[in-house]
Amino acid sequence: MGEVTDKPLDRPKPRAFRVTSFDVAAEAGVSQSTVSRALAGDPVVSEATRARVAAAAAKLNYSIDENAARLRTGRTGTLAVVVICRPDEDRKDLNPFTYALLGTICAAASARGFETLVSFQDSPANLSGRYEEQRKADGLIVIGTTQNEAAWDYYRDLGASGMHWVCWGSPYDELEWIRSDNHQGAALATQHLLDAGASQIACIASLDSLQRQFKERYDGYAETVVAAGHQPWLVEIEHGLSRDEQGRRAVAALIASGRKFDAVFAVCDEIALGALCALSEATVRVPQDAALIGFDGIRASAQAMPPLSTIEPDFQAAGAMLVEKLLAGIAGEPHAPRRVPVRLVARTSTAR
Amino acid sequence: MGEVTDKPLDRPKPRAFRVTSFDVAAEAGVSQSTVSRALAGDPVVSEATRARVAAAAAKLNYSIDENAARLRTGRTGTLAVVVICRPDEDRKDLNPFTYALLGTICAAASARGFETLVSFQDSPANLSGRYEEQRKADGLIVIGTTQNEAAWDYYRDLGASGMHWVCWGSPYDELEWIRSDNHQGAALATQHLLDAGASQIACIASLDSLQRQFKERYDGYAETVVAAGHQPWLVEIEHGLSRDEQGRRAVAALIASGRKFDAVFAVCDEIALGALCALSEATVRVPQDAALIGFDGIRASAQAMPPLSTIEPDFQAAGAMLVEKLLAGIAGEPHAPRRVPVRLVARTSTAR
DNA sequence: CACGCCTCAACAACCGTTTGCGGAAGCATA
DNA sequence: TATGCTTCCGCAAACGGTTGTTGAGGCGTG
């Protein structure tokens, strides 16, 4: 009985046809609110009616209107991920590390039942981060290059105004709760070079405050070298160049110095790749004449010739930690700063 | 006058305090609907009141609740981007090409005023694509590896049921309206090798139907070679391996064949990188003994030693075309299939 | 038998916009 | 002074869910 008739309906005009929970309710012979509860898994609805509702929903091919749900609940089930780039940077030339991190963040969010709203912000002129105010997301994860201070300042201010956010790779030490265990990684790399018999180890790095990660890695290197009774040897990178060009120049400077070296630790893989090219061109054989190791574990390092040893952070853990930290913040729970574990990946560039 | 008093308010309980358009209306001394219209730029509101409303909104730091707007309008201003991976694939090991494309898609969407909801779908077991039904997005862009047929089938069916979507890199020819100009690119690459004096050009490729792009590239190669009066020479890749491993094996097979060659065209850069390693290990000098060229223009190809020549598609155009095609579909407008232009990037690996 | 408790649904308010419709001014014309 | 246009704005009805509260029926206990 009781097909849809001429009597006043709950929802009079199905203007642009869309199956709503009212339709499911009618089909299942229950009220709309029961449909909502049943589909949400509320234990207050009996197993029998839950099944009827599920069947009706399936039959009508019903799917929830998330916007309505979000409007009512105030929760979005979405995390915004902002990737900061340099204003002039081609999407193709973003550090593979950043992309890999983006991938694991999305995976971690998905595993926790959250969608990810991704945007790339290059121009400090038109930054946008009002995701939470606009109820587009419950919080913000910011990653990317440190070399765009304006952008970081923008998000820091946003966070200061009560929004929920976490970041990876900011130029500000006090902002970074989650980051690679740079110190430990650099120590691993340096020890690995020492173990391979090297003693004159140059480190291509930057002590610039905007490159905090590099600084930490240099420190780890320096300590290890000193502990082994050697002198730290810093070859500073030039700014304003692409990473591989920085590596090339650094090697040129290294060779020009005339000082003998038997190993090089580059604080990131892309620098190491540039260094590798420059070494080859200068007929310094890797690893016979000099060992070489990088940091970051990007895919290209495995594809270089010779394959490049590196320190690889646990990408999956990195993404997961960022998401956990953010969700903890949203829930108002405490969450201690964490270091992402790293591991040594020994390849040909440091063999023997 | 009229501060908030005990009289019944428009919105009685500001439970979790949030500034709404009603508050802005009160501040500006107009009705809520006028606020909505003013902020939306509706020309029916006078310039004077528009300014008053804008000022009030700014003063109260108001921002629109997108969920309410979306619920009302039915439009989300969001595009979902699904990146298909292989079930066992590490996020770090995704083809850089895919990430670069993701980046330009987001950029293009943003330029058109759309947000991008990104997800990585690896396991065919729990695919999710009901973004449009759930009103989370207005349409879907699917990119990624072709080697996950189940996933592509899923989205194809989804599209068949009336949802709006476009894709890049599916295993099905009839699905791909937007793709690289593979034929032209391969011809460019091959001609470049011929111009460099090569005549015995091997092509590392696959004729497998799941790798349509590779097939198209092989065809372009073969035609060009034949036109120059030579024989095409296919070295088929083995399946189920990583791209660079495929390149290595192919070179091994090439050398094992004993046949003389003076150039190699690999149908994708990652294969070329593997080939480069294998050639070096076999003491075949690149480019002196054999020239080598790839396809895709990924960043790592520029960082190889020697730097690898390649065919680079216009990434930005690719992202833009996908977005345009999707938006056209949503708007019900026609949109012809397009080819993304490619260009030759000549580097050391094919020099002389 | 009367009573209270427990289980399960229904009622209805509410989330914060957009937008169709109606109406009040203001002004020109007859 | 009526009448008819414009111009600009307010009223109120949606949009489609979630959730606090109410209430009907079933059952065990004193």
Tab-separated table of C-alpha atoms in Angstrom, chain A residues 125-253:
chain	number	residue	atom	x	y	z
A	125	ALA	CA	50.416	37.217	-3.807
A	126	ASN	CA	47.351	35.043	-3.761
A	127	LEU	CA	47.706	32.546	-1.014
A	128	SER	CA	44.590	30.869	0.185
A	129	GLY	CA	44.274	28.951	3.356
A	130	ARG	CA	40.883	29.739	4.778
A	131	TYR	CA	39.886	26.128	4.354
A	132	GLU	CA	38.803	25.752	7.911
A	133	GLU	CA	36.896	29.045	8.101
A	134	GLN	CA	35.088	28.192	4.917
A	135	ARG	CA	34.352	24.772	6.309
A	136	LYS	CA	36.138	23.126	3.440
A	137	ALA	CA	38.459	21.205	5.715
A	138	ASP	CA	38.995	20.421	9.359
A	139	GLY	CA	42.659	21.307	9.284
A	140	LEU	CA	45.692	22.055	7.203
A	141	ILE	CA	48.943	20.286	6.378
A	142	VAL	CA	51.604	22.463	4.829
A	143	ILE	CA	54.602	20.975	3.056
A	144	GLY	CA	57.063	21.998	0.391
A	145	THR	CA	60.026	24.176	-0.157
A	146	THR	CA	61.296	26.352	2.621
A	147	GLN	CA	62.354	29.002	0.190
A	148	ASN	CA	59.150	30.928	0.204
A	149	GLU	CA	59.074	32.708	3.487
A	150	ALA	CA	56.071	34.837	2.715
A	151	ALA	CA	53.957	31.752	2.278
A	152	TRP	CA	55.114	30.216	5.538
A	153	ASP	CA	54.467	33.419	7.395
A	154	TYR	CA	50.976	33.452	6.010
A	155	TYR	CA	50.205	30.005	7.306
A	156	ARG	CA	51.883	30.607	10.594
A	157	ASP	CA	49.639	33.586	11.159
A	158	LEU	CA	46.675	31.525	10.133
A	159	GLY	CA	47.615	28.948	12.723
A	160	ALA	CA	48.078	31.629	15.329
A	161	SER	CA	44.495	32.695	14.783
A	162	GLY	CA	43.240	29.370	16.069
A	163	MET	CA	43.157	27.258	12.960
A	164	HIS	CA	44.459	23.712	13.087
A	165	TRP	CA	47.559	22.972	11.122
A	166	VAL	CA	50.857	21.152	10.982
A	167	CYS	CA	53.764	21.524	8.646
A	168	TRP	CA	56.838	19.878	7.259
A	169	GLY	CA	59.875	21.814	6.196
A	170	SER	CA	59.138	25.327	7.340
A	171	PRO	CA	61.997	27.777	7.771
A	172	TYR	CA	61.033	28.171	11.420
A	173	ASP	CA	62.294	25.770	13.966
A	174	GLU	CA	59.480	26.316	16.425
A	175	LEU	CA	56.910	25.255	13.849
A	176	GLU	CA	58.183	21.828	13.058
A	177	TRP	CA	56.939	19.098	15.266
A	178	ILE	CA	57.391	16.403	12.663
A	179	ARG	CA	60.593	16.054	10.704
A	180	SER	CA	63.237	13.626	9.590
A	181	ASP	CA	65.789	12.510	12.080
A	182	ASN	CA	68.353	14.583	10.284
A	183	HIS	CA	71.026	14.336	12.892
A	184	GLN	CA	70.875	10.595	13.115
A	185	GLY	CA	70.683	10.225	9.357
A	186	ALA	CA	73.722	12.379	8.761
A	187	ALA	CA	75.626	10.434	11.372
A	188	LEU	CA	74.666	7.191	9.650
A	189	ALA	CA	75.797	8.509	6.302
A	190	THR	CA	79.071	9.810	7.618
A	191	GLN	CA	79.840	6.655	9.551
A	192	HIS	CA	79.085	4.667	6.448
A	193	LEU	CA	81.676	6.675	4.544
A	194	LEU	CA	84.182	6.206	7.356
A	195	ASP	CA	83.493	2.492	7.393
A	196	ALA	CA	84.184	2.441	3.682
A	197	GLY	CA	87.637	3.715	4.455
A	198	ALA	CA	87.192	7.382	3.784
A	199	SER	CA	88.900	9.979	5.907
A	200	GLN	CA	88.783	13.185	3.866
A	201	ILE	CA	85.031	13.692	3.767
A	202	ALA	CA	83.618	16.879	2.343
A	203	CYS	CA	80.070	17.876	3.132
A	204	ILE	CA	78.051	19.862	0.639
A	205	ALA	CA	75.603	21.777	2.770
A	206	SER	CA	74.234	25.110	3.799
A	207	LEU	CA	74.258	26.701	7.201
A	208	ASP	CA	71.647	29.186	6.094
A	209	SER	CA	68.918	29.491	8.673
A	210	LEU	CA	66.269	29.041	6.018
A	211	GLN	CA	67.628	25.573	5.372
A	212	ARG	CA	67.337	24.225	8.851
A	213	GLN	CA	67.240	20.641	7.708
A	214	PHE	CA	70.545	21.047	5.948
A	215	LYS	CA	72.030	22.620	9.017
A	216	GLU	CA	70.944	19.691	11.167
A	217	ARG	CA	72.434	17.283	8.702
A	218	TYR	CA	75.669	19.158	8.623
A	219	ASP	CA	75.822	19.067	12.395
A	220	GLY	CA	75.328	15.324	12.430
A	221	TYR	CA	78.063	14.958	9.870
A	222	ALA	CA	80.471	17.257	11.717
A	223	GLU	CA	80.032	15.459	15.002
A	224	THR	CA	80.657	12.086	13.497
A	225	VAL	CA	83.696	13.236	11.605
A	226	VAL	CA	85.159	14.854	14.675
A	227	ALA	CA	84.454	11.791	16.772
A	228	ALA	CA	86.535	9.834	14.278
A	229	GLY	CA	89.388	12.248	14.715
A	230	HIS	CA	88.973	14.132	11.466
A	231	GLN	CA	88.184	17.683	10.523
A	232	PRO	CA	84.741	18.655	9.251
A	233	TRP	CA	84.915	20.145	5.780
A	234	LEU	CA	82.044	22.287	4.647
A	235	VAL	CA	81.481	23.162	1.015
A	236	GLU	CA	78.703	25.693	1.110
A	237	ILE	CA	76.118	25.692	-1.634
A	238	GLU	CA	75.251	28.784	-3.610
A	239	HIS	CA	71.725	30.052	-3.371
A	240	GLY	CA	69.306	30.759	-6.118
A	241	LEU	CA	70.239	27.734	-8.203
A	242	SER	CA	68.556	24.456	-8.867
A	243	ARG	CA	69.615	21.690	-6.526
A	244	ASP	CA	71.619	19.749	-9.073
A	245	GLU	CA	73.326	22.885	-10.279
A	246	GLN	CA	74.245	23.566	-6.667
A	247	GLY	CA	75.815	20.134	-6.516
A	248	ARG	CA	77.759	20.755	-9.694
A	249	ARG	CA	79.112	24.069	-8.497
A	250	ALA	CA	80.028	22.673	-5.138
A	251	VAL	CA	82.071	19.918	-6.726
A	252	ALA	CA	83.747	22.457	-8.969
A	253	ALA	CA	84.691	24.458	-5.894
